[in-house]
XYZ file of C-alpha atoms in Angstrom:
141
model
C -62.867 -19.243 -44.465
C -63.427 -17.057 -41.410
C -60.630 -14.722 -42.469
C -62.055 -14.517 -45.986
C -65.431 -13.613 -44.504
C -63.915 -10.917 -42.274
C -61.912 -9.464 -45.183
C -64.906 -9.722 -47.521
C -62.851 -11.693 -50.055
C -63.091 -15.189 -51.425
C -61.066 -18.026 -49.895
C -58.632 -18.279 -52.837
C -57.784 -14.565 -52.607
C -57.314 -14.846 -48.843
C -54.886 -17.762 -49.311
C -52.992 -15.809 -51.970
C -52.675 -12.819 -49.630
C -51.544 -15.040 -46.734
C -48.920 -16.735 -48.934
C -47.629 -13.361 -50.135
C -47.415 -12.099 -46.551
C -45.513 -15.233 -45.515
C -42.986 -14.784 -48.324
C -42.537 -11.119 -47.418
C -41.930 -11.943 -43.746
C -39.452 -14.689 -44.671
C -37.554 -12.260 -46.909
C -37.340 -9.772 -44.031
C -35.587 -12.256 -41.730
C -33.452 -13.951 -44.390
C -29.709 -13.468 -44.030
C -26.399 -14.528 -45.528
C -24.977 -17.589 -43.773
C -21.388 -18.838 -43.640
C -20.986 -22.539 -42.882
C -17.685 -23.598 -41.308
C -17.683 -27.400 -41.617
C -15.023 -29.805 -42.886
C -17.250 -32.870 -43.388
C -18.749 -32.669 -46.876
C -22.040 -34.458 -46.197
C -22.733 -32.486 -43.035
C -21.939 -29.249 -44.871
C -24.349 -30.259 -47.647
C -27.087 -31.057 -45.106
C -26.594 -27.710 -43.376
C -26.569 -25.851 -46.683
C -29.827 -27.490 -47.756
C -31.444 -26.801 -44.400
C -30.364 -23.152 -44.395
C -31.614 -22.585 -47.945
C -34.955 -24.228 -47.122
C -35.316 -21.701 -44.293
C -34.995 -18.916 -46.867
C -31.411 -17.891 -46.119
C -28.545 -17.504 -48.583
C -25.351 -19.532 -48.090
C -22.380 -17.298 -48.931
C -19.853 -20.094 -48.623
C -18.659 -23.262 -46.947
C -15.233 -23.147 -45.289
C -13.278 -26.293 -44.359
C -10.424 -24.579 -42.470
C -9.766 -21.637 -40.155
C -8.029 -19.699 -42.947
C -10.866 -20.312 -45.426
C -13.448 -19.225 -42.841
C -11.672 -15.959 -42.087
C -11.147 -15.150 -45.774
C -14.761 -15.910 -46.708
C -16.258 -14.018 -43.783
C -14.141 -10.914 -44.303
C -15.140 -10.878 -47.973
C -18.843 -11.768 -47.614
C -19.763 -10.409 -44.126
C -22.381 -13.032 -43.197
C -25.355 -12.293 -40.963
C -25.010 -15.711 -39.289
C -22.233 -18.281 -38.888
C -22.780 -22.021 -38.370
C -19.446 -23.430 -37.214
C -17.885 -26.762 -36.394
C -15.058 -26.668 -33.852
C -12.627 -29.333 -35.168
C -11.735 -28.584 -38.800
C -10.067 -30.508 -41.637
C -6.507 -29.328 -41.215
C -6.567 -29.631 -37.433
C -7.422 -25.962 -37.085
C -10.210 -24.670 -34.873
C -13.549 -23.218 -35.908
C -13.729 -21.675 -32.443
C -10.461 -19.801 -33.068
C -11.709 -18.703 -36.501
C -14.927 -17.333 -35.013
C -13.072 -15.543 -32.203
C -10.820 -13.917 -34.808
C -13.811 -12.814 -36.879
C -15.634 -11.386 -33.875
C -12.710 -9.036 -33.265
C -13.522 -7.535 -36.684
C -17.344 -7.479 -36.722
C -20.316 -8.732 -34.734
C -22.260 -11.719 -36.014
C -24.404 -14.354 -34.309
C -22.800 -17.800 -34.152
C -24.174 -21.319 -33.751
C -21.568 -23.995 -33.055
C -22.520 -27.457 -34.334
C -19.949 -29.933 -33.088
C -19.211 -33.447 -31.920
C -16.841 -31.880 -29.365
C -19.055 -29.723 -27.114
C -16.534 -29.971 -24.280
C -14.053 -27.932 -26.360
C -16.630 -25.184 -26.635
C -17.528 -25.306 -22.963
C -13.926 -25.275 -21.687
C -12.259 -22.951 -24.196
C -12.329 -19.228 -24.842
C -15.723 -18.837 -26.423
C -17.688 -15.909 -27.787
C -20.772 -14.681 -25.966
C -23.521 -15.048 -26.832
C -23.243 -18.230 -28.875
C -25.414 -21.283 -29.291
C -24.228 -24.889 -29.152
C -25.763 -27.883 -30.916
C -24.143 -31.303 -30.465
C -23.615 -33.721 -33.355
C -25.363 -35.725 -34.451
C -27.893 -32.919 -34.699
C -31.593 -32.918 -35.418
C -32.575 -30.595 -38.295
C -35.278 -29.071 -36.082
C -32.593 -27.928 -33.626
C -30.751 -26.034 -36.356
C -33.999 -24.647 -37.774
C -34.927 -23.267 -34.366
C -31.825 -21.069 -34.161
C -31.005 -20.313 -37.820
C-alpha cells in the first residue's frame, strides 16, 4: 500500500507491476542447465527444482559420454553433476573434459564428496552432498 501511494497508483496496479518486474528479473538470470545424474528419481527431482527456479533443462545425461555429447551440442549455462555415473564412468571426468572446451559453472551433487575433494577437480566448483536439501540446490542454481 505504501508503494502504491508513493507511485500514485492503486494497490492492484502496483502488484501487477511488481509481478511483471519479478518475471523480467527471473528471465534475465535464467539459463540452460545440463543435469548429469544416473539415478532417475534424483534426476527428476533436480529437473523439477531447476524448472521451478525459471531455468531450462537442456538434457539429462546418465553417463560420461552422454554428458559430453549433450553439452557440446547444447552449451549449457550451468551443469549439475553427480560424480559416480551409471556405467561406472565419472561425472567429474566428464566435467573436466567439457571445461577444456568451454567455461561453465558447475555444481557437483554427490553421495561421494571425498572423490571430489581428493581428485582433479575444476575450480571454481560447488559441492552439495546427497541426500541434498532442495534449498541448497536453489541457493546455487
